[in-house]
Amino acid sequence: MLVRDAMSTMVLTIGPAHTLRQASRLMSARRVGAAIVLDPDTSGLGILTERDILNSVGLGQDPDHETAATHTTTDVVFAAPAWTLVEAATAMTHGGFRHLIVLDDHGPVGIVSVRDIIRCWSPTRRESALTG
């Protein structure tokens, strides 16, 4: 199975000026654990995860004043839609993270998470695919 089969194509994209509270509200409303942070000034792409927000709050930082730009991971490992789920899981394990931004030649097309991979690999999913 490939990343394109497991990834979510409904991607939350925010700007670097979003506060952590704004980002967390959007992530909660969309029921996602990560947002792509797109900086139009630098054409840069990063990722803000629930863990980044949790770490900030745990340090006592104010989520109404802290911005996504300050907490965005910009040294991102990207996946290609044609990667296998094993390749994606290996990259996540090696890097110690739970989300990969999926890029094609035109930019971000999705996000794949550990949960997405587990869902594809679970016996219930495989049995449904075989009987359905």
PDB file of N, CA, C and O in Angstrom, residues 87-124:
ATOM      1  N   GLU A  87       8.097   2.713   3.900  1.00  0.00           N
ATOM      2  CA  GLU A  87       9.039   3.837   3.786  1.00  0.00           C
ATOM      3  C   GLU A  87       8.615   4.992   4.689  1.00  0.00           C
ATOM      4  O   GLU A  87       9.451   5.604   5.371  1.00  0.00           O
ATOM      5  N   ALA A  88       7.335   5.296   4.711  1.00  0.00           N
ATOM      6  CA  ALA A  88       6.836   6.384   5.552  1.00  0.00           C
ATOM      7  C   ALA A  88       7.027   6.054   7.032  1.00  0.00           C
ATOM      8  O   ALA A  88       7.497   6.896   7.804  1.00  0.00           O
ATOM      9  N   ALA A  89       6.685   4.824   7.417  1.00  0.00           N
ATOM     10  CA  ALA A  89       6.841   4.415   8.817  1.00  0.00           C
ATOM     11  C   ALA A  89       8.303   4.430   9.230  1.00  0.00           C
ATOM     12  O   ALA A  89       8.638   4.835  10.352  1.00  0.00           O
ATOM     13  N   THR A  90       9.175   4.038   8.336  1.00  0.00           N
ATOM     14  CA  THR A  90      10.613   4.051   8.624  1.00  0.00           C
ATOM     15  C   THR A  90      11.103   5.479   8.832  1.00  0.00           C
ATOM     16  O   THR A  90      11.858   5.764   9.770  1.00  0.00           O
ATOM     17  N   ALA A  91      10.675   6.398   7.971  1.00  0.00           N
ATOM     18  CA  ALA A  91      11.071   7.801   8.115  1.00  0.00           C
ATOM     19  C   ALA A  91      10.569   8.370   9.438  1.00  0.00           C
ATOM     20  O   ALA A  91      11.294   9.093  10.135  1.00  0.00           O
ATOM     21  N   MET A  92       9.334   8.038   9.806  1.00  0.00           N
ATOM     22  CA  MET A  92       8.773   8.530  11.063  1.00  0.00           C
ATOM     23  C   MET A  92       9.531   7.964  12.261  1.00  0.00           C
ATOM     24  O   MET A  92       9.848   8.696  13.207  1.00  0.00           O
ATOM     25  N   THR A  93       9.819   6.681  12.213  1.00  0.00           N
ATOM     26  CA  THR A  93      10.543   6.039  13.311  1.00  0.00           C
ATOM     27  C   THR A  93      11.941   6.626  13.441  1.00  0.00           C
ATOM     28  O   THR A  93      12.390   6.954  14.538  1.00  0.00           O
ATOM     29  N   HIS A  94      12.614   6.767  12.327  1.00  0.00           N
ATOM     30  CA  HIS A  94      13.976   7.315  12.331  1.00  0.00           C
ATOM     31  C   HIS A  94      14.003   8.757  12.823  1.00  0.00           C
ATOM     32  O   HIS A  94      14.890   9.151  13.580  1.00  0.00           O
ATOM     33  N   GLY A  95      13.019   9.558  12.427  1.00  0.00           N
ATOM     34  CA  GLY A  95      12.989  10.968  12.803  1.00  0.00           C
ATOM     35  C   GLY A  95      12.308  11.257  14.129  1.00  0.00           C
ATOM     36  O   GLY A  95      12.411  12.357  14.658  1.00  0.00           O
ATOM     37  N   GLY A  96      11.570  10.275  14.661  1.00  0.00           N
ATOM     38  CA  GLY A  96      10.881  10.470  15.936  1.00  0.00           C
ATOM     39  C   GLY A  96       9.679  11.390  15.849  1.00  0.00           C
ATOM     40  O   GLY A  96       9.397  12.147  16.767  1.00  0.00           O
ATOM     41  N   PHE A  97       8.964  11.332  14.727  1.00  0.00           N
ATOM     42  CA  PHE A  97       7.768  12.157  14.580  1.00  0.00           C
ATOM     43  C   PHE A  97       6.614  11.311  14.078  1.00  0.00           C
ATOM     44  O   PHE A  97       6.795  10.169  13.679  1.00  0.00           O
ATOM     45  N   ARG A  98       5.403  11.902  14.110  1.00  0.00           N
ATOM     46  CA  ARG A  98       4.176  11.153  13.810  1.00  0.00           C
ATOM     47  C   ARG A  98       3.437  11.616  12.577  1.00  0.00           C
ATOM     48  O   ARG A  98       2.394  11.060  12.243  1.00  0.00           O
ATOM     49  N   HIS A  99       3.953  12.632  11.885  1.00  0.00           N
ATOM     50  CA  HIS A  99       3.288  13.161  10.689  1.00  0.00           C
ATOM     51  C   HIS A  99       4.321  13.440   9.608  1.00  0.00           C
ATOM     52  O   HIS A  99       5.417  13.896   9.906  1.00  0.00           O
ATOM     53  N   LEU A 100       3.925  13.202   8.379  1.00  0.00           N
ATOM     54  CA  LEU A 100       4.736  13.566   7.218  1.00  0.00           C
ATOM     55  C   LEU A 100       3.877  14.380   6.264  1.00  0.00           C
ATOM     56  O   LEU A 100       2.751  13.981   5.949  1.00  0.00           O
ATOM     57  N   ILE A 101       4.411  15.508   5.826  1.00  0.00           N
ATOM     58  CA  ILE A 101       3.749  16.256   4.758  1.00  0.00           C
ATOM     59  C   ILE A 101       4.042  15.525   3.458  1.00  0.00           C
ATOM     60  O   ILE A 101       5.179  15.133   3.193  1.00  0.00           O
ATOM     61  N   VAL A 102       3.017  15.320   2.665  1.00  0.00           N
ATOM     62  CA  VAL A 102       3.162  14.622   1.389  1.00  0.00           C
ATOM     63  C   VAL A 102       3.212  15.665   0.279  1.00  0.00           C
ATOM     64  O   VAL A 102       2.303  16.495   0.152  1.00  0.00           O
ATOM     65  N   LEU A 103       4.287  15.611  -0.496  1.00  0.00           N
ATOM     66  CA  LEU A 103       4.493  16.571  -1.582  1.00  0.00           C
ATOM     67  C   LEU A 103       4.526  15.859  -2.922  1.00  0.00           C
ATOM     68  O   LEU A 103       5.064  14.759  -3.036  1.00  0.00           O
ATOM     69  N   ASP A 104       3.977  16.522  -3.930  1.00  0.00           N
ATOM     70  CA  ASP A 104       4.224  16.094  -5.305  1.00  0.00           C
ATOM     71  C   ASP A 104       4.954  17.242  -5.997  1.00  0.00           C
ATOM     72  O   ASP A 104       5.430  18.172  -5.324  1.00  0.00           O
ATOM     73  N   ASP A 105       5.030  17.240  -7.298  1.00  0.00           N
ATOM     74  CA  ASP A 105       5.768  18.271  -8.026  1.00  0.00           C
ATOM     75  C   ASP A 105       5.167  19.668  -7.880  1.00  0.00           C
ATOM     76  O   ASP A 105       5.826  20.661  -8.173  1.00  0.00           O
ATOM     77  N   HIS A 106       3.926  19.750  -7.432  1.00  0.00           N
ATOM     78  CA  HIS A 106       3.226  21.035  -7.356  1.00  0.00           C
ATOM     79  C   HIS A 106       3.098  21.573  -5.935  1.00  0.00           C
ATOM     80  O   HIS A 106       2.561  22.654  -5.752  1.00  0.00           O
ATOM     81  N   GLY A 107       3.530  20.816  -4.943  1.00  0.00           N
ATOM     82  CA  GLY A 107       3.436  21.270  -3.564  1.00  0.00           C
ATOM     83  C   GLY A 107       2.760  20.241  -2.678  1.00  0.00           C
ATOM     84  O   GLY A 107       2.638  19.066  -3.042  1.00  0.00           O
ATOM     85  N   PRO A 108       2.289  20.675  -1.497  1.00  0.00           N
ATOM     86  CA  PRO A 108       1.675  19.724  -0.561  1.00  0.00           C
ATOM     87  C   PRO A 108       0.347  19.189  -1.076  1.00  0.00           C
ATOM     88  O   PRO A 108      -0.476  19.955  -1.577  1.00  0.00           O
ATOM     89  N   VAL A 109       0.184  17.876  -0.979  1.00  0.00           N
ATOM     90  CA  VAL A 109      -1.058  17.231  -1.416  1.00  0.00           C
ATOM     91  C   VAL A 109      -1.741  16.461  -0.290  1.00  0.00           C
ATOM     92  O   VAL A 109      -2.832  15.945  -0.471  1.00  0.00           O
ATOM     93  N   GLY A 110      -1.082  16.383   0.866  1.00  0.00           N
ATOM     94  CA  GLY A 110      -1.679  15.666   1.969  1.00  0.00           C
ATOM     95  C   GLY A 110      -0.742  15.556   3.150  1.00  0.00           C
ATOM     96  O   GLY A 110       0.392  16.046   3.116  1.00  0.00           O
ATOM     97  N   ILE A 111      -1.249  14.906   4.191  1.00  0.00           N
ATOM     98  CA  ILE A 111      -0.461  14.558   5.367  1.00  0.00           C
ATOM     99  C   ILE A 111      -0.767  13.108   5.679  1.00  0.00           C
ATOM    100  O   ILE A 111      -1.916  12.676   5.615  1.00  0.00           O
ATOM    101  N   VAL A 112       0.283  12.361   6.004  1.00  0.00           N
ATOM    102  CA  VAL A 112       0.092  10.989   6.456  1.00  0.00           C
ATOM    103  C   VAL A 112       0.590  10.911   7.895  1.00  0.00           C
ATOM    104  O   VAL A 112       1.636  11.467   8.233  1.00  0.00           O
ATOM    105  N   SER A 113      -0.194  10.266   8.730  1.00  0.00           N
ATOM    106  CA  SER A 113       0.148  10.148  10.149  1.00  0.00           C
ATOM    107  C   SER A 113       0.351   8.685  10.517  1.00  0.00           C
ATOM    108  O   SER A 113      -0.020   7.779   9.760  1.00  0.00           O
ATOM    109  N   VAL A 114       0.921   8.491  11.676  1.00  0.00           N
ATOM    110  CA  VAL A 114       1.068   7.130  12.197  1.00  0.00           C
ATOM    111  C   VAL A 114      -0.306   6.462  12.263  1.00  0.00           C
ATOM    112  O   VAL A 114      -0.463   5.296  11.893  1.00  0.00           O
ATOM    113  N   ARG A 115      -1.304   7.210  12.690  1.00  0.00           N
ATOM    114  CA  ARG A 115      -2.666   6.664  12.785  1.00  0.00           C
ATOM    115  C   ARG A 115      -3.168   6.192  11.422  1.00  0.00           C
ATOM    116  O   ARG A 115      -3.806   5.148  11.305  1.00  0.00           O
ATOM    117  N   ASP A 116      -2.874   6.962  10.370  1.00  0.00           N
ATOM    118  CA  ASP A 116      -3.285   6.569   9.021  1.00  0.00           C
ATOM    119  C   ASP A 116      -2.646   5.235   8.632  1.00  0.00           C
ATOM    120  O   ASP A 116      -3.297   4.372   8.036  1.00  0.00           O
ATOM    121  N   ILE A 117      -1.374   5.104   8.940  1.00  0.00           N
ATOM    122  CA  ILE A 117      -0.656   3.873   8.596  1.00  0.00           C
ATOM    123  C   ILE A 117      -1.205   2.692   9.380  1.00  0.00           C
ATOM    124  O   ILE A 117      -1.479   1.630   8.813  1.00  0.00           O
ATOM    125  N   ILE A 118      -1.420   2.871  10.664  1.00  0.00           N
ATOM    126  CA  ILE A 118      -1.970   1.794  11.497  1.00  0.00           C
ATOM    127  C   ILE A 118      -3.345   1.384  10.990  1.00  0.00           C
ATOM    128  O   ILE A 118      -3.670   0.201  10.919  1.00  0.00           O
ATOM    129  N   ARG A 119      -4.149   2.372  10.621  1.00  0.00           N
ATOM    130  CA  ARG A 119      -5.483   2.079  10.099  1.00  0.00           C
ATOM    131  C   ARG A 119      -5.396   1.177   8.865  1.00  0.00           C
ATOM    132  O   ARG A 119      -6.180   0.243   8.702  1.00  0.00           O
ATOM    133  N   CYS A 120      -4.432   1.454   8.003  1.00  0.00           N
ATOM    134  CA  CYS A 120      -4.264   0.645   6.790  1.00  0.00           C
ATOM    135  C   CYS A 120      -3.729  -0.753   7.089  1.00  0.00           C
ATOM    136  O   CYS A 120      -4.028  -1.698   6.374  1.00  0.00           O
ATOM    137  N   TRP A 121      -2.923  -0.841   8.111  1.00  0.00           N
ATOM    138  CA  TRP A 121      -2.304  -2.123   8.446  1.00  0.00           C
ATOM    139  C   TRP A 121      -3.131  -2.967   9.403  1.00  0.00           C
ATOM    140  O   TRP A 121      -2.814  -4.124   9.641  1.00  0.00           O
ATOM    141  N   SER A 122      -4.206  -2.411   9.962  1.00  0.00           N
ATOM    142  CA  SER A 122      -4.967  -3.159  10.952  1.00  0.00           C
ATOM    143  C   SER A 122      -5.669  -4.349  10.292  1.00  0.00           C
ATOM    144  O   SER A 122      -6.115  -4.268   9.147  1.00  0.00           O
ATOM    145  N   PRO A 123      -5.768  -5.463  11.017  1.00  0.00           N
ATOM    146  CA  PRO A 123      -6.423  -6.660  10.450  1.00  0.00           C
ATOM    147  C   PRO A 123      -7.860  -6.393  10.017  1.00  0.00           C
ATOM    148  O   PRO A 123      -8.301  -6.912   9.006  1.00  0.00           O
ATOM    149  N   THR A 124      -8.597  -5.562  10.737  1.00  0.00           N
ATOM    150  CA  THR A 124      -9.984  -5.263  10.382  1.00  0.00           C
ATOM    151  C   THR A 124     -10.054  -4.614   9.008  1.00  0.00           C
ATOM    152  O   THR A 124     -10.882  -4.973   8.178  1.00  0.00           O
TER     153      THR A 124
END
